[in-house]
Amino acid sequence: MSESILKLSGVQKRFGGLQAVYPLDIDVAPHSIHALIGPNGAGKTTTVNMITGVYKVSGGTIEFDGKDITNMKTYKIARLGIGRTFQNIKVFPNMTLLENIMVGGHQLTKIGLVRGIFDLKGTVAEENMLREKAESLLDLLGMYDVRDHLMKNLPYGRQKISEIARAMMTDPKLILLDEPAAGLNPSERAELINVIRKAYNNGYTFFLIEHNMDVVMTLSDDITVLSFGKKIAAGKPKEIRNNDEVITAYLGRAYAKS
Amino acid sequence: MKKNRRLMYYIIAGIIVLLLPVIVRNEYWTVVFVRVIINMIVALGLNFITGLIGQMNLGTAGIYALGAYGSALLTNKTGCSPWLGLLFAAFLGLVIGVALGYPSLRLKGVYFSLTTIGFTMIVQIFLNNLTGLTGGSQGVQHIAPFTLFGMAIDTYVKSYYLYLIFALVALFIANRIVNSKWGRLFRSLRENSDAVEMMGVDIASVKIKAFCVCAVFGTIGGAMFAHFYRYISPATYTTDVSMNYVLMVLVGGIGSVPGTLVGAAIITILPELLRGLGEYYLITFYIIILAGILAFPNGWIDAGQRLITRIKSHNTVKQKGA
Ligand SMILES: Nc1ncnc2c1ncn2[C@@H]1O[C@H](COP(=O)(O)OP(=O)(O)OP(=O)(O)O)[C@@H](O)[C@H]1O
Ligand SMILES: [Mg+2]
């Protein structure tokens, strides 16, 4: 069955004596926003790191777009079409916003280092392609006007959104977002929701890790809940909101009955 | 207007560079200028690793030595043309690039620097002890000069002009790479390599490419040195030399091609200007360079530009006042 774009089957991770993730099944449907939520230390980032090949799995298999990607090298997984943002932001602070995004498209180009020295015409064409693509992404996400600013001079919220744009630049089939709303103020958070929505409407699929319930409940089609490395629930936002185990483990009363 | 003026500056600078040996008419300074040219080429190469990718490579002396010995020994032992020696040196550069590139993938920061120092020391030990091949501490003598259309490039002035052509080629290549998507990729590696890998980039292969470019520039510089001085010995290639190349990359303006050229010129010429100070000349040199790094954290070019804009705005204020 190739109903899901990403399929985790019995994926688990041990760090020495610590079982960070118990055997975990997740199915991400094509063109959807699938959220993975859970309290601190639940194993969410560890799961993303296994999907992207940063960590080797201790067991189980990961299938992406019909291919087994378990324990493949990170850059090869990325080439198959998985993009990612990081919980602790990883941008290029001393480069401009536009340059940050253009680096994302490096792998879409073909001219090698030696040929690039002499192929004046070809490099100009490639560079124009990269610039136009990056600019149209920035335009879509509302950051075109600040494209020539150094990344380190942009507000934190915009840096986080630029990480999403950089991931989109690789033409991924799936983007993993690790806590994109963490550290954002309410207006930045609203902008972020807007950005993810827009990207979703443009055909992108997201796997979203998030603590912020506004963001999760507003955006998600499906939710998986982890607690202490174990999946305690999975379903539609409505079902999760009304799941007793989830409420006690994580959500708190505020979201129980609204 | 502005573009025209800039073009004029370039033309004037070009004419000065072209006429330099004729203007100074002095063998000593012509040798210094030849050394500036060679150092510019080596530093342009190092700029890829230390300037753009940001890894402190203290192995330049070893790279340089292998280029010099490779070309000198091949020409001396086989009697072939120095041009073939140069080609061989470039090939050695590719090999060294791969050999240094791999450890750079695993070793970070100071551990990488120590490895490159170790590389230079190993090269020196081999050059000193493989007496049968390298002549040991005696070095290699009677190295043939380059020839061009049957003319031996055997004077300082002729060498200056031939090497100027080499430098222009190196400058063209370095400029193209630094200002391309590859230069951008190298800089992004310095900023955050995890993120780059997540863009689908095979970091190992990219870094090895950068090391190959760096080492080829270095070995070619070494070969140029050998066929210019026509005598080489292991004592020349110490870690001090590597340190000076790092300074060339740092002082002018990190990562930029003009910055590297200015850095190479400063680090090569300044000690000669200070020679009059006798035993104090080296310490004065290093104090000036250190003070420069502290005072102009963005490099001497940036400092110079600031000075010029300041003088300009000062002048316009004066004119308005008058
Ligand atoms: N490299 C590692 N080595 C050892 N233990 C680790 C490592 N990475 C994560 N862990 C442990 O695994 C558990 C899960 O961590 P993880 O970072 O996946 O949590 P998380 O759900 O992302 O939490 P948060 O919401 O705080 O980001 C934690 O107990 C953490 O200490
Ligand atoms: Mg986390």
Coordinates of C-alpha atoms and ligand atoms in Angstrom, one line a residue:
Chain A
M1 CA 0.0 0.0 0.0
S2 CA 1.4 3.4 -0.9
E3 CA -1.3 5.3 0.8
S4 CA 1.1 7.2 3.0
I5 CA 4.0 9.4 2.0
L6 CA 5.9 8.5 5.2
K7 CA 5.5 5.3 7.1
L8 CA 7.2 4.4 10.4
S9 CA 6.8 0.7 11.4
G10 CA 8.0 -0.3 14.9
V11 CA 10.7 2.4 14.9
Q12 CA 12.5 2.7 18.2
K13 CA 15.6 4.3 19.7
R14 CA 17.7 3.4 22.7
F15 CA 20.4 5.7 24.1
G16 CA 22.4 3.3 26.3
G17 CA 19.9 2.3 29.0
L18 CA 17.4 5.0 28.0
Q19 CA 14.6 4.0 25.8
A20 CA 13.9 7.3 24.1
V21 CA 11.3 6.0 21.6
Y22 CA 9.4 2.7 22.0
P23 CA 8.4 0.9 18.8
L24 CA 6.4 3.5 17.0
D25 CA 4.0 3.4 14.0
I26 CA 3.1 6.6 12.2
D27 CA 1.5 7.1 8.8
V28 CA 1.6 10.5 7.2
A29 CA -1.0 10.9 4.4
P30 CA 0.1 12.6 1.2
H31 CA -0.7 16.3 1.1
S32 CA -1.7 16.6 4.7
I33 CA -0.4 18.2 7.9
H34 CA 0.4 15.6 10.4
A35 CA 1.3 16.7 13.9
L36 CA 3.5 14.9 16.5
I37 CA 2.9 16.3 19.9
G38 CA 3.9 15.3 23.4
P39 CA 5.5 16.7 26.6
N40 CA 9.2 17.7 26.9
G41 CA 11.5 14.7 26.4
A42 CA 8.8 12.6 24.8
G43 CA 11.1 11.6 22.0
K44 CA 9.7 13.9 19.2
T45 CA 13.1 15.3 18.0
T46 CA 14.6 11.9 18.3
T47 CA 11.9 10.6 15.9
V48 CA 12.7 13.4 13.4
N49 CA 16.4 12.6 13.7
M50 CA 15.7 9.0 12.9
I51 CA 13.6 9.9 9.9
T52 CA 16.3 12.2 8.6
G53 CA 19.1 9.7 9.2
V54 CA 20.8 11.8 11.8
Y55 CA 20.4 9.0 14.3
K56 CA 20.5 5.3 13.4
V57 CA 17.3 3.5 14.5
S58 CA 17.6 0.8 17.2
G59 CA 14.8 -1.1 15.4
G60 CA 12.0 -0.9 12.9
T61 CA 11.7 0.5 9.4
I62 CA 11.0 3.9 7.8
E63 CA 9.5 4.1 4.4
F64 CA 9.3 7.3 2.4
D65 CA 7.4 7.6 -0.9
G66 CA 7.5 3.8 -1.2
K67 CA 11.3 3.5 -0.5
D68 CA 13.0 2.0 2.5
I69 CA 15.1 4.9 3.9
T70 CA 15.9 3.3 7.2
N71 CA 19.5 4.4 8.3
M72 CA 20.3 6.0 5.0
K73 CA 22.7 8.9 5.0
T74 CA 21.1 12.3 5.7
Y75 CA 21.9 13.9 2.4
K76 CA 20.5 11.0 0.5
I77 CA 17.3 11.1 2.4
A78 CA 17.1 14.8 1.7
R79 CA 17.6 14.2 -2.0
L80 CA 14.7 11.8 -2.0
G81 CA 12.5 14.7 -0.9
I82 CA 12.5 15.3 2.8
G83 CA 13.2 18.8 4.0
R84 CA 13.5 19.9 7.6
T85 CA 13.7 22.7 10.0
F86 CA 15.4 22.5 13.4
Q87 CA 14.2 23.0 17.0
N88 CA 17.3 25.1 17.8
I89 CA 17.4 27.2 14.6
K90 CA 20.2 26.5 12.1
V91 CA 20.4 29.3 9.6
F92 CA 23.5 31.0 8.0
P93 CA 23.6 34.1 10.2
N94 CA 26.3 36.0 8.2
M95 CA 24.7 35.5 4.9
T96 CA 21.7 37.4 3.5
L97 CA 18.2 36.0 3.6
L98 CA 18.3 35.5 -0.2
E99 CA 21.6 33.7 0.0
N100 CA 20.2 31.5 2.8
I101 CA 17.4 30.4 0.6
M102 CA 19.5 30.0 -2.5
V103 CA 21.8 27.6 -0.8
G104 CA 18.7 25.4 -0.4
G105 CA 18.5 25.1 -4.1
H106 CA 22.2 24.1 -4.7
Q107 CA 21.2 20.5 -5.3
L108 CA 18.8 21.4 -8.0
T109 CA 21.7 22.7 -10.1
K110 CA 24.0 20.7 -12.3
I111 CA 27.1 22.7 -13.3
G112 CA 30.2 21.3 -11.5
L113 CA 32.9 23.3 -9.9
V114 CA 35.4 23.1 -12.7
R115 CA 32.9 23.5 -15.5
G116 CA 31.5 26.5 -13.6
I117 CA 34.8 28.3 -14.0
F118 CA 34.6 28.5 -17.7
D119 CA 30.9 28.2 -18.5
L120 CA 30.0 31.8 -18.1
K121 CA 26.6 31.6 -19.8
G122 CA 25.5 28.4 -18.0
T123 CA 26.4 29.7 -14.5
V124 CA 24.5 32.9 -15.2
A125 CA 21.4 30.9 -16.2
E126 CA 21.6 28.7 -13.2
E127 CA 22.1 31.6 -10.9
N128 CA 19.1 33.4 -12.3
M129 CA 17.0 30.3 -11.9
L130 CA 18.1 30.0 -8.2
R131 CA 17.5 33.7 -7.6
E132 CA 14.1 33.7 -9.2
K133 CA 12.9 30.6 -7.4
A134 CA 14.2 31.9 -4.0
E135 CA 12.6 35.3 -4.6
S136 CA 9.2 33.9 -5.5
L137 CA 9.3 31.7 -2.4
L138 CA 10.2 34.8 -0.3
D139 CA 7.4 36.6 -2.0
L140 CA 4.9 33.9 -1.2
L141 CA 6.0 33.9 2.5
G142 CA 6.0 37.7 2.7
M143 CA 9.7 38.3 3.2
Y144 CA 10.7 39.6 -0.3
D145 CA 11.3 43.1 1.0
V146 CA 14.0 42.0 3.5
R147 CA 15.8 39.6 1.1
D148 CA 19.1 41.5 1.2
H149 CA 19.3 41.8 5.0
L150 CA 21.8 39.7 6.8
M151 CA 20.1 36.7 8.5
K152 CA 21.4 37.6 11.9
N153 CA 19.7 41.0 11.7
L154 CA 16.3 39.6 11.1
P155 CA 13.8 39.1 14.0
Y156 CA 13.7 35.5 15.4
G157 CA 10.3 34.8 13.9
R158 CA 11.4 35.6 10.4
Q159 CA 14.6 33.5 10.8
K160 CA 12.3 30.6 11.7
I161 CA 10.1 31.2 8.7
S162 CA 13.2 31.5 6.5
E163 CA 14.2 28.0 7.6
I164 CA 10.9 26.8 6.2
A165 CA 11.5 28.7 2.9
R166 CA 15.0 27.2 2.7
A167 CA 13.5 23.7 3.1
M168 CA 10.8 24.5 0.5
M169 CA 13.6 25.5 -1.9
T170 CA 14.8 21.9 -2.2
D171 CA 11.4 20.9 -3.7
P172 CA 10.7 18.4 -1.0
K173 CA 7.7 16.0 -1.0
L174 CA 7.6 16.3 2.8
I175 CA 8.8 18.9 5.3
L176 CA 9.5 18.1 8.9
L177 CA 9.0 21.1 11.2
D178 CA 10.5 20.8 14.7
E179 CA 8.7 23.2 17.0
P180 CA 8.5 26.1 14.5
A181 CA 6.4 28.2 16.9
A182 CA 8.7 27.9 19.9
G183 CA 10.0 31.3 21.0
L184 CA 7.6 33.2 18.8
N185 CA 5.3 36.0 20.1
P186 CA 1.6 35.7 19.4
S187 CA 1.7 37.9 16.2
E188 CA 4.7 36.0 14.9
R189 CA 2.8 32.8 15.7
A190 CA -0.1 34.0 13.6
E191 CA 2.2 34.8 10.8
L192 CA 3.7 31.3 11.0
I193 CA 0.3 29.6 10.9
N194 CA -0.4 31.7 7.8
V195 CA 2.9 30.7 6.2
I196 CA 2.4 27.0 6.8
R197 CA -1.2 27.3 5.5
K198 CA 0.0 29.0 2.3
A199 CA 2.7 26.4 1.8
Y200 CA 0.2 23.6 2.3
N201 CA -2.2 25.2 -0.2
N202 CA 0.7 25.3 -2.6
G203 CA 1.0 21.5 -2.4
Y204 CA 3.5 20.9 0.4
T205 CA 3.1 18.2 3.0
F206 CA 4.1 18.8 6.6
F207 CA 5.1 16.7 9.6
L208 CA 4.8 19.1 12.4
I209 CA 6.2 18.9 15.9
E210 CA 4.7 21.5 18.1
H211 CA 3.9 22.3 21.7
N212 CA 1.6 25.2 21.0
M213 CA -1.9 23.9 20.9
D214 CA -3.3 26.9 18.9
V215 CA -0.9 26.0 16.1
V216 CA -1.5 22.3 16.3
M217 CA -5.3 22.4 16.5
T218 CA -5.6 25.0 13.8
L219 CA -3.4 23.3 11.2
S220 CA -3.4 19.6 11.7
D221 CA -5.3 16.9 9.7
D222 CA -3.9 14.1 11.9
I223 CA -2.2 14.0 15.3
T224 CA 0.1 11.5 16.9
V225 CA 0.7 11.9 20.7
L226 CA 3.9 10.7 22.3
S227 CA 4.6 10.6 26.0
F228 CA 7.8 9.2 27.5
G229 CA 8.6 7.6 24.2
K230 CA 5.3 5.8 23.8
K231 CA 2.5 6.6 21.4
I232 CA -0.5 7.1 23.6
A233 CA -3.0 8.3 21.0
A234 CA -3.5 9.0 17.3
G235 CA -6.4 10.5 15.4
K236 CA -8.1 13.7 14.2
P237 CA -7.7 16.9 16.3
K238 CA -11.3 16.5 17.6
E239 CA -10.5 12.9 18.9
I240 CA -7.3 14.0 20.5
R241 CA -8.9 16.9 22.2
N242 CA -11.4 14.5 23.8
N243 CA -9.0 11.7 24.6
D244 CA -8.8 11.3 28.4
E245 CA -5.3 9.9 28.4
V246 CA -4.0 12.7 26.3
I247 CA -5.7 15.3 28.4
T248 CA -4.2 14.0 31.6
A249 CA -0.7 13.5 30.1
Y250 CA -0.5 16.7 28.2
L251 CA -3.2 19.0 27.2
G252 CA -4.6 20.1 30.5
R253 CA -8.2 21.1 31.2
A254 CA -8.3 24.2 29.1
Y255 CA -8.6 22.3 25.8
A256 CA -10.7 19.5 27.2
K257 CA -14.2 20.4 26.1
S258 CA -14.1 23.4 23.8
Chain B
M1 CA 30.4 58.4 -13.7
K2 CA 31.3 56.3 -10.7
K3 CA 31.8 53.2 -12.9
N4 CA 34.1 55.2 -15.2
R5 CA 36.2 56.4 -12.3
R6 CA 36.5 52.8 -10.9
L7 CA 37.6 51.6 -14.3
M8 CA 40.2 54.3 -14.3
Y9 CA 41.5 53.2 -11.0
Y10 CA 41.8 49.7 -12.3
I11 CA 43.6 50.8 -15.4
I12 CA 46.0 52.9 -13.3
A13 CA 46.6 50.0 -11.0
G14 CA 47.1 47.7 -14.0
I15 CA 49.7 50.0 -15.5
I16 CA 51.6 50.3 -12.2
V17 CA 51.7 46.5 -11.8
L18 CA 52.8 46.1 -15.4
L19 CA 55.6 48.6 -15.1
L20 CA 56.6 47.8 -11.6
P21 CA 60.0 46.2 -12.3
V22 CA 60.8 49.1 -14.7
I23 CA 59.8 51.7 -12.1
V24 CA 61.8 50.2 -9.2
R25 CA 64.8 49.1 -11.3
N26 CA 66.0 47.2 -8.4
E27 CA 66.7 43.4 -8.2
Y28 CA 66.0 43.1 -4.5
W29 CA 62.5 44.6 -4.8
T30 CA 61.8 42.7 -8.0
V31 CA 62.4 39.5 -6.1
V32 CA 60.0 40.8 -3.4
F33 CA 57.3 41.4 -6.0
V34 CA 57.8 37.9 -7.5
R35 CA 57.3 36.5 -4.0
V36 CA 54.2 38.6 -3.6
I37 CA 52.8 37.1 -6.8
I38 CA 53.5 33.6 -5.7
N39 CA 52.1 34.2 -2.3
M40 CA 48.9 35.7 -3.8
I41 CA 48.3 32.4 -5.7
V42 CA 48.9 30.3 -2.6
A43 CA 46.8 32.5 -0.4
L44 CA 43.9 32.6 -3.0
G45 CA 43.9 28.8 -2.6
L46 CA 44.0 28.8 1.2
N47 CA 41.1 31.3 1.2
F48 CA 38.8 28.5 0.1
I49 CA 39.5 26.5 3.3
T50 CA 40.3 29.1 5.9
G51 CA 38.5 32.1 4.5
L52 CA 35.3 30.5 3.2
I53 CA 34.8 27.2 4.9
G54 CA 36.4 28.6 8.0
Q55 CA 38.8 25.7 8.9
M56 CA 42.2 26.8 10.2
N57 CA 44.5 25.1 7.8
L58 CA 48.1 25.2 9.1
G59 CA 49.4 22.8 6.5
T60 CA 50.2 25.2 3.7
A61 CA 54.0 24.9 4.1
G62 CA 53.7 21.1 3.6
I63 CA 51.5 21.6 0.5
Y64 CA 53.9 24.2 -0.9
A65 CA 56.9 22.0 -0.2
L66 CA 55.4 19.0 -2.0
G67 CA 54.7 21.2 -5.0
A68 CA 58.2 22.6 -5.1
Y69 CA 59.9 19.3 -4.6
G70 CA 57.5 17.5 -7.0
S71 CA 58.2 19.8 -9.8
A72 CA 61.9 20.3 -9.1
L73 CA 62.7 16.6 -8.7
L74 CA 60.7 15.5 -11.8
T75 CA 62.5 18.1 -14.0
N76 CA 65.9 17.4 -12.4
K77 CA 65.8 13.6 -12.6
T78 CA 64.1 13.2 -16.0
G79 CA 65.3 16.4 -17.6
C80 CA 61.8 17.1 -18.7
S81 CA 60.4 20.6 -19.1
P82 CA 59.4 22.6 -16.0
W83 CA 56.0 22.9 -17.5
L84 CA 55.6 19.2 -17.1
G85 CA 56.9 19.6 -13.5
L86 CA 54.2 22.2 -13.0
L87 CA 51.5 19.8 -14.3
F88 CA 52.9 17.1 -12.0
A89 CA 52.7 19.6 -9.0
A90 CA 49.1 20.3 -9.8
F91 CA 48.4 16.6 -9.9
L92 CA 50.1 16.2 -6.5
G93 CA 47.8 19.0 -5.3
L94 CA 44.8 16.9 -6.1
V95 CA 46.2 14.0 -4.2
I96 CA 47.0 16.2 -1.2
G97 CA 43.5 17.7 -1.4
V98 CA 41.9 14.3 -1.0
A99 CA 44.4 13.3 1.7
L100 CA 43.7 16.4 3.8
G101 CA 40.1 16.6 3.0
Y102 CA 39.1 13.4 4.6
P103 CA 40.4 14.1 8.1
S104 CA 38.8 17.6 7.9
L105 CA 35.4 15.8 7.8
R106 CA 35.9 14.3 11.2
L107 CA 38.2 16.7 13.0
K108 CA 36.8 20.0 14.1
G109 CA 38.5 23.2 15.2
V110 CA 41.9 22.9 16.9
Y111 CA 42.1 19.2 16.2
F112 CA 42.0 19.8 12.5
S113 CA 44.7 22.5 12.8
L114 CA 46.9 20.2 14.8
T115 CA 46.6 17.6 12.1
T116 CA 47.6 20.0 9.4
I117 CA 50.7 21.1 11.5
G118 CA 51.5 17.4 11.8
F119 CA 51.2 17.0 8.0
T120 CA 53.7 19.8 7.5
M121 CA 56.1 18.2 10.0
I122 CA 55.8 14.8 8.3
V123 CA 56.6 16.3 4.9
Q124 CA 59.6 18.0 6.4
I125 CA 60.9 14.8 8.0
F126 CA 60.5 13.0 4.7
L127 CA 62.3 15.7 2.8
N128 CA 65.1 15.7 5.3
N129 CA 65.6 12.0 5.5
L130 CA 64.9 10.6 2.1
T131 CA 68.4 11.8 1.1
G132 CA 68.6 9.6 -2.0
L133 CA 65.6 11.2 -3.5
T134 CA 65.4 14.7 -2.0
G135 CA 69.1 15.5 -1.2
G136 CA 68.2 15.7 2.5
S137 CA 69.0 18.9 4.3
Q138 CA 71.2 19.9 1.3
G139 CA 68.1 20.4 -0.7
V140 CA 67.8 20.4 -4.5
Q141 CA 70.1 22.6 -6.6
H142 CA 70.3 23.6 -10.3
I143 CA 66.6 23.5 -10.9
A144 CA 65.8 24.4 -14.5
P145 CA 63.9 27.7 -15.1
F146 CA 60.7 27.9 -17.1
T147 CA 61.1 28.4 -20.8
L148 CA 58.7 30.2 -23.1
F149 CA 59.0 30.0 -26.9
G150 CA 62.5 28.7 -26.5
M151 CA 63.5 31.6 -24.2
A152 CA 64.6 30.7 -20.6
I153 CA 62.8 32.7 -18.0
D154 CA 66.0 33.1 -16.1
T155 CA 66.0 36.7 -14.9
Y156 CA 64.0 38.3 -12.1
V157 CA 62.2 40.6 -14.5
K158 CA 61.3 37.9 -16.9
S159 CA 60.0 35.8 -14.0
Y160 CA 58.0 38.7 -12.8
Y161 CA 56.1 38.9 -16.1
L162 CA 55.6 35.2 -16.6
Y163 CA 54.3 34.8 -13.0
L164 CA 52.1 37.8 -13.4
I165 CA 50.3 35.8 -16.2
F166 CA 50.0 32.9 -13.8
A167 CA 48.6 35.1 -11.1
L168 CA 46.0 36.5 -13.5
V169 CA 44.8 33.0 -14.4
A170 CA 44.7 32.1 -10.7
L171 CA 42.8 35.3 -10.0
F172 CA 40.2 34.6 -12.7
I173 CA 39.6 31.1 -11.4
A174 CA 39.4 32.1 -7.7
N175 CA 37.1 34.9 -8.5
R176 CA 34.8 32.7 -10.5
I177 CA 34.6 30.1 -7.8
V178 CA 34.2 32.5 -4.8
N179 CA 31.4 34.4 -6.6
S180 CA 29.6 31.3 -7.7
K181 CA 27.1 29.0 -6.0
W182 CA 30.1 27.0 -4.9
G183 CA 31.6 30.0 -3.0
R184 CA 28.2 30.5 -1.4
L185 CA 28.0 26.8 -0.5
F186 CA 31.5 26.9 1.1
R187 CA 30.4 29.9 3.2
S188 CA 27.3 28.2 4.3
L189 CA 29.4 25.2 5.5
R190 CA 31.2 27.6 7.8
E191 CA 27.9 28.9 9.1
N192 CA 26.1 25.6 9.7
S193 CA 27.0 22.3 8.1
D194 CA 24.1 20.3 9.6
A195 CA 21.7 22.6 7.8
V196 CA 23.6 22.2 4.5
E197 CA 23.5 18.5 4.7
M198 CA 19.8 18.6 5.1
M199 CA 19.6 20.4 1.8
G200 CA 20.8 17.2 0.2
V201 CA 24.4 18.3 -0.2
D202 CA 27.1 15.6 0.1
I203 CA 29.3 17.6 2.5
A204 CA 32.2 15.2 2.2
S205 CA 32.5 15.6 -1.5
V206 CA 32.1 19.4 -1.4
K207 CA 34.8 19.8 1.2
I208 CA 37.2 17.5 -0.7
K209 CA 36.6 19.6 -3.8
A210 CA 37.5 22.8 -1.8
F211 CA 40.6 21.1 -0.4
C212 CA 41.7 20.1 -3.9
V213 CA 41.4 23.6 -5.2
C214 CA 43.3 24.9 -2.2
A215 CA 46.1 22.3 -2.5
V216 CA 46.4 22.7 -6.3
F217 CA 46.9 26.5 -5.9
G218 CA 49.5 25.7 -3.1
T219 CA 51.5 23.1 -5.1
I220 CA 51.5 25.4 -8.2
G221 CA 52.8 28.2 -6.0
G222 CA 55.5 25.8 -4.7
A223 CA 56.6 24.8 -8.2
M224 CA 56.8 28.5 -9.1
F225 CA 59.0 29.1 -6.1
A226 CA 61.3 26.2 -7.1
H227 CA 61.8 27.3 -10.7
F228 CA 62.3 30.9 -9.6
Y229 CA 64.9 30.4 -6.9
R230 CA 66.3 27.3 -8.7
Y231 CA 67.3 25.9 -5.3
I232 CA 65.1 24.5 -2.5
S233 CA 65.7 23.0 0.9
P234 CA 63.5 21.6 3.6
A235 CA 64.3 24.4 6.1
T236 CA 62.1 26.8 4.1
Y237 CA 58.9 25.0 4.8
T238 CA 58.1 25.5 8.4
T239 CA 54.9 26.0 10.2
D240 CA 55.8 29.8 10.5
V241 CA 55.3 29.9 6.7
S242 CA 51.9 28.2 7.1
M243 CA 51.0 30.8 9.8
N244 CA 51.9 33.6 7.5
Y245 CA 49.6 32.3 4.8
V246 CA 46.8 32.2 7.3
L247 CA 47.6 35.8 8.2
M248 CA 47.4 36.8 4.5
V249 CA 43.9 35.3 4.4
L250 CA 42.9 37.0 7.6
V251 CA 44.2 40.6 7.4
G252 CA 43.0 41.8 4.1
G253 CA 39.3 40.7 4.4
I254 CA 38.3 37.2 5.2
G255 CA 36.8 35.3 2.4
S256 CA 37.1 38.0 -0.2
V257 CA 39.4 37.7 -3.3
P258 CA 40.7 41.4 -3.2
G259 CA 41.1 41.0 0.6
T260 CA 43.4 38.0 0.0
L261 CA 45.5 39.8 -2.6
V262 CA 45.9 42.8 -0.3
G263 CA 46.7 40.4 2.6
A264 CA 49.4 38.6 0.6
A265 CA 50.9 41.9 -0.4
I266 CA 51.0 43.3 3.1
I267 CA 52.4 40.1 4.7
T268 CA 55.1 39.8 2.1
I269 CA 56.1 43.5 1.7
L270 CA 55.8 44.8 5.2
P271 CA 58.7 42.8 6.7
E272 CA 61.0 44.1 3.9
L273 CA 60.0 47.7 4.7
L274 CA 60.9 47.1 8.3
R275 CA 64.2 45.4 7.7
G276 CA 65.9 48.7 8.6
L277 CA 64.9 48.1 12.2
G278 CA 67.5 45.3 12.4
E279 CA 66.8 42.7 15.1
Y280 CA 63.5 44.4 16.0
Y281 CA 62.0 44.1 12.5
L282 CA 60.1 40.8 13.0
I283 CA 58.6 41.8 16.3
T284 CA 57.5 45.1 14.9
F285 CA 56.0 43.3 12.0
Y286 CA 53.9 41.0 14.2
I287 CA 52.8 43.8 16.4
I288 CA 51.6 45.8 13.4
I289 CA 49.7 42.8 12.1
L290 CA 48.2 42.0 15.4
A291 CA 47.2 45.6 16.0
G292 CA 45.7 45.6 12.5
I293 CA 43.6 42.6 13.2
L294 CA 42.3 44.1 16.5
A295 CA 41.7 47.6 15.0
F296 CA 40.2 46.4 11.6
P297 CA 38.3 43.3 12.4
N298 CA 36.8 43.4 8.9
G299 CA 40.2 43.6 7.3
W300 CA 42.4 46.3 5.9
I301 CA 40.4 46.8 2.7
D302 CA 37.3 47.6 4.7
A303 CA 39.3 49.9 6.9
G304 CA 40.7 51.7 3.8
Q305 CA 37.3 52.1 2.3
R306 CA 36.0 53.6 5.5
L307 CA 38.9 56.0 5.6
I308 CA 38.2 57.1 2.1
T309 CA 34.5 57.7 2.6
R310 CA 35.4 59.6 5.8
I311 CA 37.8 61.9 3.9
K312 CA 35.3 62.4 1.2
S313 CA 32.5 63.4 3.5
H314 CA 34.9 65.6 5.4
N315 CA 35.8 67.4 2.1
T316 CA 32.2 67.9 1.1
V317 CA 31.4 69.3 4.5
K318 CA 34.3 71.7 4.0
Q319 CA 33.1 72.7 0.6
K320 CA 29.6 73.4 1.8
G321 CA 31.0 75.5 4.7
A322 CA 33.2 77.6 2.3
Ligands
LIG1 N1 21.9 12.1 21.6 C1 21.3 11.7 22.7 N2 21.9 11.0 23.6 C2 21.3 10.6 24.8 N3 20.0 10.9 25.1 C3 19.3 11.6 24.2 C4 19.9 12.1 23.0 N4 19.0 12.8 22.3 C5 17.9 12.7 23.1 N5 18.1 12.0 24.2 C6 17.1 11.8 25.3 O1 16.0 11.2 24.6 C7 14.8 11.7 25.2 C8 13.9 12.3 24.2 O2 14.5 13.5 23.7 P1 13.9 14.3 22.5 O3 14.9 15.4 22.3 O4 13.6 13.5 21.4 O5 12.6 14.9 23.2 P2 11.5 15.9 22.6 O6 10.2 15.2 22.6 O7 12.0 16.5 21.3 O8 11.5 17.0 23.7 P3 11.4 18.6 23.6 O9 10.0 19.0 23.6 O10 12.0 19.1 24.9 O11 12.1 19.1 22.4 C9 15.2 12.6 26.3 O12 15.2 12.0 27.5 C10 16.6 13.0 25.9 O13 17.3 13.3 27.1
MG2 MG 12.6 18.3 20.6

